[in-house]
Short mmCIF file of C-alpha atoms in Angstrom, two decimals:
data_model
loop_
_atom_site.label_atom_id
_atom_site.label_comp_id
_atom_site.label_asym_id
_atom_site.label_seq_id
_atom_site.Cartn_x
_atom_site.Cartn_y
_atom_site.Cartn_z
CA MET A 277 0.00 0.00 0.00
CA ARG A 278 2.77 2.36 0.96
CA SER A 279 4.62 1.62 -2.25
CA LEU A 280 1.42 2.39 -4.16
CA ILE A 281 1.24 5.79 -2.57
CA ALA A 282 4.90 6.31 -3.23
CA ILE A 283 4.53 5.78 -6.95
CA ARG A 284 1.34 7.76 -7.25
CA LYS A 285 3.07 11.09 -7.69
CA PRO A 286 5.52 10.07 -10.40
CA VAL A 287 2.71 8.28 -12.24
CA ALA A 288 0.59 11.41 -12.09
CA MET A 289 3.50 13.48 -13.38
CA ILE A 290 4.13 11.12 -16.26
CA LEU A 291 0.45 11.12 -17.11
CA ALA A 292 0.39 14.89 -16.99
CA LEU A 293 3.48 15.16 -19.18
CA THR A 294 2.00 12.79 -21.74
CA LEU A 295 -1.20 14.78 -21.86
CA PHE A 296 0.80 17.97 -22.06
CA THR A 297 2.63 16.75 -25.14
CA VAL A 298 -0.64 15.65 -26.71
CA PHE A 299 -2.38 18.95 -26.12
CA ALA A 300 0.66 21.09 -26.77
CA GLY A 301 0.39 19.74 -30.30
CA LEU A 302 -2.58 22.04 -30.77
CA GLY A 303 -0.46 25.14 -30.41
CA PRO A 304 2.20 26.50 -32.72
CA ALA A 305 4.31 23.84 -34.35
CA TYR A 306 7.48 24.64 -32.43
CA ALA A 307 7.55 24.40 -28.67
CA SER A 308 9.50 27.62 -28.55
CA MET A 309 6.88 29.62 -30.40
CA ILE A 310 4.72 31.95 -28.32
CA GLY A 311 1.03 31.07 -28.23
CA THR A 312 -1.59 33.75 -28.78
CA SER A 313 -3.16 33.13 -25.38
CA GLU A 314 0.06 34.13 -23.66
CA VAL A 315 -0.15 37.75 -24.71
CA LEU A 316 -3.91 37.86 -24.17
CA GLU A 317 -3.93 36.29 -20.73
CA THR A 318 -0.87 37.90 -19.29
CA GLU A 319 -1.87 36.77 -15.82
CA SER A 320 -1.25 33.15 -16.78
CA ARG A 321 2.42 33.59 -17.44
CA GLU A 322 3.71 30.84 -15.14
CA LEU A 323 3.60 28.60 -18.06
CA ASP A 324 4.70 25.06 -17.51
CA LYS A 325 3.02 24.70 -14.16
CA GLU A 326 -0.21 26.08 -15.56
CA ARG A 327 -0.15 23.80 -18.53
CA LEU A 328 0.56 20.72 -16.48
CA LEU A 329 -2.30 21.61 -14.20
CA ASN A 330 -4.46 22.16 -17.21
CA ALA A 331 -3.64 18.81 -18.70
CA LEU A 332 -4.89 17.22 -15.49
CA GLN A 333 -7.99 19.40 -15.52
CA ARG A 334 -8.74 18.34 -19.07
CA GLU A 335 -8.50 14.72 -18.02
CA GLU A 336 -10.82 15.33 -15.06
CA VAL A 337 -13.44 17.16 -17.07
CA GLN A 338 -13.33 14.51 -19.76
CA GLN A 339 -13.89 11.76 -17.23
CA LYS A 340 -16.78 13.66 -15.73
CA LEU A 341 -18.43 13.96 -19.14
CA GLN A 342 -17.90 10.27 -19.76
CA SER A 343 -19.48 9.43 -16.43
CA TRP A 344 -22.51 11.38 -17.66
CA GLY A 345 -22.82 9.16 -20.69
CA VAL A 346 -20.84 11.12 -23.28
CA GLU A 347 -18.77 8.93 -25.65
CA PRO A 348 -15.02 9.15 -24.93
CA ASP A 349 -14.16 10.53 -28.39
CA THR A 350 -16.91 13.12 -28.20
CA ALA A 351 -15.90 14.13 -24.69
CA GLU A 352 -12.32 14.63 -25.82
CA ALA A 353 -13.35 16.66 -28.84
CA ARG A 354 -15.61 18.87 -26.72
CA ILE A 355 -12.77 19.64 -24.32
CA GLN A 356 -10.20 20.27 -26.99
CA ALA A 357 -12.25 23.18 -28.23
CA LEU A 358 -12.04 24.96 -24.86
CA THR A 359 -9.25 27.32 -23.89
CA ASP A 360 -7.17 26.82 -20.76
CA ARG A 361 -8.93 29.70 -19.11
CA GLU A 362 -12.38 28.31 -19.83
CA LEU A 363 -11.33 24.94 -18.56
CA ALA A 364 -9.92 26.33 -15.34
CA ARG A 365 -13.24 28.05 -14.74
CA ILE A 366 -15.40 24.96 -15.05
CA SER A 367 -13.25 22.07 -13.88
CA GLN A 368 -13.90 22.56 -10.19
CA ARG A 369 -17.64 22.98 -10.46
CA MET A 370 -18.87 20.68 -13.18
CA ASP A 371 -21.66 19.37 -10.96
CA SER A 372 -23.15 22.75 -10.33
CA LEU A 373 -22.99 24.07 -13.89
CA PRO A 374 -26.43 24.73 -15.32
CA ALA A 375 -27.56 22.31 -18.00
CA GLY A 376 -30.39 23.68 -20.11
CA GLY A 377 -32.87 20.92 -20.76
CA ASP A 378 -36.59 21.22 -20.57
CA ALA A 379 -39.13 23.77 -19.58
CA PHE A 380 -41.34 21.16 -18.02
CA GLY A 381 -41.14 17.81 -16.21
CA GLY A 382 -38.60 16.63 -13.70
CA LEU A 383 -40.29 14.01 -11.51
CA ILE A 384 -37.91 14.32 -8.59
CA GLY A 385 -38.20 18.06 -8.61
CA ALA A 386 -41.98 17.85 -8.61
CA ALA A 387 -41.86 15.36 -5.71
CA VAL A 388 -39.66 17.73 -3.72
CA PHE A 389 -42.08 20.54 -4.44
CA VAL A 390 -45.11 18.53 -3.30
CA PHE A 391 -43.24 17.45 -0.18
CA LEU A 392 -42.43 21.04 0.74
CA VAL A 393 -45.98 22.19 0.12
CA LEU A 394 -47.42 19.37 2.23
CA LEU A 395 -44.86 20.00 4.93
CA PHE A 396 -45.86 23.62 5.01
CA THR A 397 -49.57 22.91 5.01
CA ASP A 398 -48.97 20.30 7.73
CA ILE A 399 -47.30 22.89 9.90
CA MET A 400 -50.15 25.29 9.20
CA GLY A 401 -52.55 22.60 10.35
CA ALA A 402 -54.38 22.35 7.08
CA THR A 403 -53.12 18.85 6.31
CA ASP A 404 -51.92 15.96 8.42
CA VAL A 405 -49.63 13.88 6.26
CA PHE A 406 -46.39 13.63 8.19
CA PRO A 407 -46.44 12.12 11.68
CA PHE A 408 -43.23 13.98 12.59
CA VAL A 409 -44.97 17.34 12.34
CA LYS A 410 -46.19 18.05 15.88
CA LYS A 411 -49.15 20.30 16.44
CA MET B 47 -68.12 21.27 9.10
CA ILE B 48 -69.64 21.87 5.71
CA SER B 49 -67.32 24.79 5.17
CA ARG B 50 -64.30 22.56 5.71
CA PRO B 51 -63.22 22.06 2.05
CA THR B 52 -63.27 25.78 1.40
CA SER B 53 -61.20 26.57 4.45
CA VAL B 54 -58.71 23.85 3.54
CA PHE B 55 -58.48 25.26 0.05
CA ARG B 56 -57.97 28.72 1.41
CA ALA B 57 -55.32 27.52 3.84
CA VAL B 58 -53.47 25.70 1.07
CA ALA B 59 -53.63 28.71 -1.18
CA THR B 60 -52.36 30.98 1.58
CA ALA B 61 -49.64 28.50 2.47
CA LEU B 62 -48.51 28.32 -1.15
CA LEU B 63 -48.33 32.07 -1.38
CA CYS B 64 -46.35 32.31 1.84
CA LEU B 65 -44.09 29.53 0.67
CA ALA B 66 -43.45 31.24 -2.62
CA ALA B 67 -42.78 34.51 -0.86
CA ALA B 68 -40.50 32.88 1.70
CA LEU B 69 -38.49 30.76 -0.68
CA ALA B 70 -38.20 33.10 -3.58
CA PRO B 71 -36.88 36.36 -2.25
CA GLY B 72 -36.02 38.69 -5.03
CA CYS B 73 -37.54 36.44 -7.63
CA ALA B 74 -40.42 38.70 -8.37
CA PRO B 75 -39.77 40.57 -11.60
CA LYS B 76 -37.84 43.66 -10.65
CA GLY B 77 -39.44 45.65 -13.36
CA ILE B 78 -37.42 46.55 -16.39
CA ASP B 79 -37.88 50.14 -17.37
CA PRO B 80 -38.20 50.01 -21.14
CA GLY B 81 -37.65 53.74 -21.22
CA GLN B 82 -34.13 53.13 -19.96
CA LEU B 83 -33.51 50.61 -22.72
CA ARG B 84 -34.47 53.04 -25.42
CA ASP B 85 -31.49 54.13 -27.38
CA PRO B 86 -31.60 56.43 -30.39
CA ASP B 87 -29.21 54.06 -32.17
CA ILE B 88 -31.55 51.09 -32.11
CA PRO B 89 -35.10 50.72 -33.44
CA THR B 90 -37.93 50.28 -30.93
CA ARG B 91 -39.05 47.12 -32.70
CA VAL B 92 -37.00 44.32 -34.25
CA ARG B 93 -38.04 40.94 -35.63
CA LEU B 94 -35.44 38.76 -37.33
CA ALA B 95 -37.33 36.78 -39.94
CA SER B 96 -34.26 34.99 -41.26
CA VAL B 97 -33.68 32.80 -38.20
CA PRO B 98 -34.98 29.27 -38.89
CA PHE B 99 -37.02 27.49 -36.24
CA PHE B 100 -36.49 23.97 -34.91
CA ALA B 101 -38.97 22.63 -32.35
CA GLN B 102 -37.19 20.91 -29.47
CA GLN B 103 -37.55 17.29 -28.46
CA LYS B 104 -37.50 16.27 -24.80
CA TYR B 105 -34.46 17.79 -23.03
CA GLN B 106 -33.13 18.99 -26.40
CA CYS B 107 -33.42 22.76 -26.11
CA GLY B 108 -29.62 23.05 -26.31
CA PRO B 109 -29.17 21.30 -29.67
CA ALA B 110 -32.35 22.95 -31.01
CA SER B 111 -31.29 26.47 -30.02
CA LEU B 112 -27.77 26.05 -31.32
CA ALA B 113 -29.07 24.55 -34.57
CA MET B 114 -31.14 27.69 -35.14
CA ALA B 115 -28.18 30.00 -34.50
CA LEU B 116 -25.75 27.92 -36.58
CA SER B 117 -28.19 27.58 -39.47
CA TRP B 118 -28.72 31.32 -39.45
CA SER B 119 -24.94 31.79 -39.69
CA GLY B 120 -24.80 29.56 -42.75
CA VAL B 121 -23.95 26.14 -41.29
CA ASP B 122 -26.08 23.32 -42.65
CA THR B 123 -27.19 21.47 -39.51
CA THR B 124 -30.11 20.13 -37.45
CA PRO B 125 -30.76 19.56 -33.73
CA SER B 126 -30.27 15.81 -34.08
CA ALA B 127 -26.93 16.33 -35.82
CA LEU B 128 -25.77 18.45 -32.87
CA LYS B 129 -27.10 16.22 -30.10
CA GLU B 130 -23.95 14.12 -29.79
CA ASP B 131 -21.72 17.20 -29.44
CA VAL B 132 -23.95 19.30 -27.23
CA TYR B 133 -26.26 17.16 -25.10
CA THR B 134 -25.07 15.42 -21.93
CA PRO B 135 -27.34 12.49 -21.04
CA GLY B 136 -26.32 12.33 -17.37
CA ARG B 137 -27.40 15.94 -16.89
CA GLN B 138 -30.50 15.71 -19.07
CA GLY B 139 -29.41 18.92 -20.62
CA SER B 140 -26.69 20.87 -22.40
CA MET B 141 -23.95 22.89 -20.77
CA GLN B 142 -22.78 26.30 -21.93
CA GLN B 143 -19.23 25.25 -22.70
CA ASP B 144 -20.47 22.45 -24.95
CA LEU B 145 -22.50 24.93 -26.96
CA LYS B 146 -19.36 27.02 -27.41
CA ALA B 147 -17.20 24.03 -28.31
CA ALA B 148 -19.70 22.77 -30.89
CA THR B 149 -19.91 26.23 -32.44
CA ARG B 150 -16.13 26.51 -32.80
CA ARG B 151 -15.81 23.04 -34.27
CA ARG B 152 -18.13 24.21 -37.02
CA SER B 153 -15.79 27.13 -37.71
CA ARG B 154 -18.10 29.71 -36.19
CA LEU B 155 -17.21 32.35 -33.65
CA ALA B 156 -18.87 31.79 -30.25
CA TYR B 157 -19.14 35.24 -28.68
CA GLU B 158 -20.52 35.45 -25.15
CA MET B 159 -22.49 38.50 -24.14
CA SER B 160 -24.62 39.47 -21.18
CA GLY B 161 -27.31 41.89 -20.20
CA MET B 162 -30.38 43.42 -21.79
CA GLU B 163 -28.61 46.34 -23.47
CA GLU B 164 -26.20 44.08 -25.31
CA LEU B 165 -29.04 41.75 -26.26
CA LEU B 166 -31.01 44.57 -27.86
CA ARG B 167 -27.92 45.83 -29.67
CA GLU B 168 -27.18 42.39 -31.12
CA LEU B 169 -30.77 41.96 -32.25
CA ALA B 170 -30.81 45.44 -33.76
CA ALA B 171 -27.68 44.46 -35.71
CA GLY B 172 -29.53 41.42 -37.02
CA HIS B 173 -27.81 38.80 -34.86
CA PRO B 174 -29.96 36.21 -33.06
CA VAL B 175 -28.81 35.35 -29.53
CA VAL B 176 -28.98 32.00 -27.74
CA VAL B 177 -30.05 32.76 -24.16
CA LEU B 178 -29.95 30.63 -21.02
CA GLN B 179 -32.91 31.10 -18.70
CA ASN B 180 -33.91 29.56 -15.43
CA LEU B 181 -37.66 29.27 -15.79
CA GLY B 182 -37.97 27.87 -12.27
CA LEU B 183 -36.52 29.23 -9.07
CA GLY B 184 -33.03 29.33 -7.67
CA TRP B 185 -33.70 26.27 -5.48
CA PHE B 186 -35.94 24.60 -8.07
CA PRO B 187 -34.13 25.30 -11.34
CA LYS B 188 -35.52 24.71 -14.79
CA TRP B 189 -32.62 25.66 -17.02
CA HIS B 190 -33.69 26.31 -20.55
CA TYR B 191 -32.15 27.61 -23.80
CA ALA B 192 -34.08 29.71 -26.26
CA VAL B 193 -33.15 31.94 -29.19
CA ALA B 194 -33.96 35.63 -29.00
CA VAL B 195 -35.10 36.79 -32.44
CA GLY B 196 -36.61 40.16 -31.71
CA TYR B 197 -38.16 42.63 -29.30
CA ASP B 198 -40.83 45.28 -29.10
CA LEU B 199 -40.12 48.05 -26.62
CA ASP B 200 -43.51 49.70 -27.11
CA ARG B 201 -45.33 46.57 -26.04
CA GLU B 202 -42.54 45.49 -23.67
CA LYS B 203 -42.00 42.12 -25.32
CA VAL B 204 -39.09 39.88 -26.20
CA ILE B 205 -39.56 37.51 -29.12
CA LEU B 206 -38.15 34.01 -28.63
CA HIS B 207 -37.93 30.80 -30.58
CA THR B 208 -38.46 28.61 -27.53
CA GLY B 209 -39.43 24.99 -26.89
CA ARG B 210 -42.06 24.13 -29.45
CA THR B 211 -43.13 27.69 -30.16
CA ARG B 212 -41.91 29.82 -33.01
CA ALA B 213 -41.52 33.53 -32.27
CA ALA B 214 -43.22 33.45 -28.86
CA ARG B 215 -43.82 36.95 -27.47
CA LYS B 216 -42.77 37.04 -23.82
CA ASP B 217 -43.14 39.85 -21.31
CA LEU B 218 -39.89 41.73 -21.03
CA ASP B 219 -40.13 41.73 -17.22
CA THR B 220 -40.62 37.99 -16.89
CA PHE B 221 -37.94 37.27 -19.43
CA ALA B 222 -35.49 39.55 -17.62
CA ALA B 223 -36.20 37.78 -14.32
CA THR B 224 -35.70 34.28 -15.71
CA TRP B 225 -32.67 35.35 -17.70
CA ARG B 226 -30.99 37.14 -14.80
CA ARG B 227 -30.53 33.80 -13.01
CA SER B 228 -27.90 32.85 -15.59
CA ASP B 229 -26.27 36.28 -15.18
CA SER B 230 -28.11 37.15 -18.36
CA TRP B 231 -25.87 34.91 -20.44
CA GLY B 232 -26.16 34.94 -24.19
CA LEU B 233 -24.25 33.44 -27.09
CA VAL B 234 -23.86 35.10 -30.47
CA VAL B 235 -22.87 32.71 -33.27
CA LEU B 236 -21.13 34.48 -36.11
CA ASN B 237 -19.38 33.75 -39.35
CA PRO B 238 -15.72 34.64 -38.56
CA GLY B 239 -14.88 38.08 -39.81
CA LYS B 240 -18.19 39.54 -38.66
CA MET B 241 -18.14 41.67 -35.54
CA PRO B 242 -20.66 41.31 -32.71
CA ALA B 243 -22.57 44.54 -32.16
CA SER B 244 -21.56 44.48 -28.50
CA ALA B 245 -17.94 43.59 -29.27
CA GLU B 246 -15.54 44.39 -26.48
CA GLN B 247 -11.89 43.87 -27.28
CA LYS B 248 -10.75 41.30 -24.76
CA ARG B 249 -13.99 39.33 -24.83
CA TYR B 250 -13.86 39.21 -28.61
CA LEU B 251 -10.23 38.09 -28.66
CA ARG B 252 -11.02 35.35 -26.16
CA ALA B 253 -13.72 34.13 -28.50
CA VAL B 254 -11.25 34.05 -31.40
CA LEU B 255 -8.71 32.27 -29.24
CA GLY B 256 -11.37 29.60 -28.82
CA LEU B 257 -11.43 29.08 -32.59
CA GLU B 258 -7.66 28.78 -32.60
CA GLN B 259 -7.82 26.31 -29.72
CA ALA B 260 -10.43 24.27 -31.61
CA ASP B 261 -7.89 23.98 -34.41
CA ARG B 262 -9.72 26.18 -36.88
CA PRO B 263 -6.82 28.47 -37.94
CA ARG B 264 -8.45 29.61 -41.20
CA ALA B 265 -11.56 30.85 -39.40
CA ALA B 266 -9.49 32.31 -36.56
CA ALA B 267 -7.23 34.21 -38.99
CA ARG B 268 -10.30 35.85 -40.55
CA ALA B 269 -11.56 36.82 -37.11
CA TYR B 270 -8.17 38.26 -36.12
CA ASP B 271 -8.24 40.27 -39.36
CA ALA B 272 -11.54 41.77 -38.29
CA ALA B 273 -10.07 42.51 -34.86
CA LEU B 274 -7.16 44.38 -36.44
CA SER B 275 -9.53 46.53 -38.50
CA ARG B 276 -11.37 47.47 -35.33
CA TRP B 277 -8.42 47.61 -32.92
CA PRO B 278 -5.26 48.15 -35.00
CA ASP B 279 -3.13 48.31 -31.85
CA SER B 280 -3.99 44.84 -30.62
CA LEU B 281 -0.82 42.83 -30.04
CA THR B 282 -2.87 39.68 -29.46
CA ALA B 283 -4.62 39.97 -32.81
CA ALA B 284 -1.35 40.61 -34.65
CA LEU B 285 0.40 37.66 -33.04
CA GLY B 286 -2.67 35.45 -33.37
CA ARG B 287 -3.03 36.21 -37.06
CA GLY B 288 0.59 35.25 -37.65
CA ASN B 289 0.25 32.10 -35.57
CA CYS B 290 -2.83 30.98 -37.52
CA LEU B 291 -1.13 31.51 -40.87
CA TYR B 292 1.92 29.68 -39.58
CA ALA B 293 -0.29 26.79 -38.46
CA LEU B 294 -1.76 26.68 -41.96
CA GLY B 295 1.74 26.33 -43.37
CA GLU B 296 1.52 29.72 -45.08
CA HIS B 297 4.88 30.88 -43.85
CA ALA B 298 5.28 33.85 -46.20
CA ALA B 299 1.94 35.23 -45.08
CA ALA B 300 2.86 34.51 -41.46
CA GLU B 301 6.12 36.43 -41.87
CA ALA B 302 4.21 39.39 -43.32
CA ALA B 303 1.71 39.24 -40.45
CA TYR B 304 4.42 39.28 -37.76
CA ARG B 305 6.23 42.12 -39.54
CA LYS B 306 3.01 44.10 -39.73
CA GLY B 307 2.57 43.59 -36.00
CA LEU B 308 6.13 44.76 -35.40
CA GLU B 309 5.37 48.08 -37.10
CA ARG B 310 3.13 48.87 -34.14
CA HIS B 311 4.93 46.83 -31.49
CA PRO B 312 8.63 47.02 -32.35
CA ASP B 313 9.57 45.90 -28.83
CA SER B 314 7.47 42.75 -28.64
CA PRO B 315 9.75 39.78 -27.99
CA GLU B 316 6.81 37.49 -28.84
CA LEU B 317 6.49 38.86 -32.36
CA HIS B 318 10.26 38.75 -32.97
CA ASN B 319 10.44 35.20 -31.65
CA ASN B 320 7.66 33.85 -33.84
CA LEU B 321 8.91 35.84 -36.81
CA ALA B 322 12.19 34.00 -36.37
CA HIS B 323 10.34 30.69 -36.72
CA ALA B 324 8.50 31.84 -39.84
CA LEU B 325 11.79 33.03 -41.36
CA LEU B 326 13.44 29.73 -40.54
CA GLN B 327 10.66 27.91 -42.38
CA ARG B 328 11.37 30.10 -45.37
CA ASP B 329 15.09 29.24 -45.27
CA LYS B 330 16.07 32.77 -44.33
CA GLN B 331 18.50 31.69 -41.63
CA GLN B 332 20.40 34.94 -41.31
CA GLU B 333 17.28 37.02 -40.79
CA ALA B 334 15.86 34.37 -38.49
CA LEU B 335 18.98 34.54 -36.37
CA GLU B 336 18.68 38.31 -36.10
CA ALA B 337 15.02 38.09 -35.11
CA ALA B 338 15.72 35.45 -32.47
CA ARG B 339 18.55 37.54 -31.00
CA LYS B 340 16.32 40.56 -30.91
CA ALA B 341 13.61 38.56 -29.12
CA LEU B 342 16.03 37.36 -26.48
CA GLU B 343 17.39 40.85 -26.02
CA LEU B 344 13.92 42.34 -25.54
CA ALA B 345 12.53 39.60 -23.30
CA GLU B 346 12.27 40.68 -19.69
CA GLU B 347 12.27 37.10 -18.58
CA ASP B 348 12.83 33.94 -20.52
CA ASP B 349 11.20 30.65 -19.64
CA GLY B 350 13.76 29.02 -21.89
CA ARG B 351 11.88 29.32 -25.14
CA TYR B 352 13.64 32.39 -26.51
CA ARG B 353 16.93 30.60 -26.00
CA ASP B 354 15.44 27.49 -27.57
CA THR B 355 14.48 29.46 -30.65
CA LEU B 356 18.01 30.73 -31.02
CA ARG B 357 19.42 27.24 -30.52
CA THR B 358 17.02 25.73 -33.06
CA ILE B 359 18.01 28.27 -35.66
CA ARG B 360 21.72 27.85 -35.02
CA SER B 361 21.48 24.08 -35.28
CA GLU B 362 19.64 24.33 -38.57
CA ALA B 363 21.95 26.90 -40.05
CA ARG B 364 23.95 25.38 -42.84
CA TRP B 365 27.09 27.42 -42.51
#
């Protein structure tokens, strides 16, 4: 177990480096060329660290999408079209991002609503559904 | 006891009202003052007839809305063709970043805007806007995408392609309240080279950077061109234009682009550095060497890349 923990860091670094090389391929052909984002987002100048972090974030976001039923290839393509800045903004809060779906429906939501209404009317004394509401 | 049902009904109704009041503070429409939105530069009434309508299937307002905006911009697509790229089954909905990504991958600029004034300006300029609304409440959200295709300030209406309804006329107040919950987020989908009516420099350049990131250098180059016409002093646009041309393998054009940028930014190490690479590709080693030296000289700090450029050029020099 201890040895597992010991190798976790290097494995993560290798993974990150691999991803970095993959994604760096999207930028200018030479590694020593300056990417457009670097002059636009001057605050993100600490380059290598940022990019390594970003490679990990990309991996995380991709896995999240896959866990929500998006095909691996599609998930990767979706993420590749996002800038580092955009990715940094969403990666920590994927679960709470709004997902526009439907104007109606949502069984669970409706159930919650009915529960709250009944709870309230129970407290008001107009209904008597929940035994735990004391009058 | 005969009056019982009525009193129960009354109690329930009262309870519901109290509940709504208690749980939805600040949700009541705040009241948009249409007088404030009036602007001599925009008409009081706009209706974009050229935006096609696609009725949404269950949970598919994202693909449907984006299909309308993309079709309007000249991309041949349908909601079902976009579903794979935009819709996330586990969320029963579509997320904003996926709408942007799908737009870029179809070589269209995804420009984000926010607020009623910008919305009216875009519509007045003839651009439809994909909007994200929360039709429910903060604690009981019903996130929904629609496409704004017009407005009528005299009657205080917004016109939306929404759900299964074409050109629905919604009260401006209600729309503003449901829209505000997404920070009044809107997406303008444009053919690259066209400027959003509410274009703000940095926001626009970020949108173009998205095209570059999505590996659409041809489209991005056109958009950077447009940026340079509007903001000739933009270093980002000058560098970006060169980088896109370089990525396309058009090294002569890339060289010209970097040189043009250097006319305005003679002290930019970034431009000198990338110019050196373009020159190297064109077998102009001597000039490349000079550009790389200049870059290194001008750089306040070097993360190693300016030196790398110089080294690369020296190692490829044939003398």
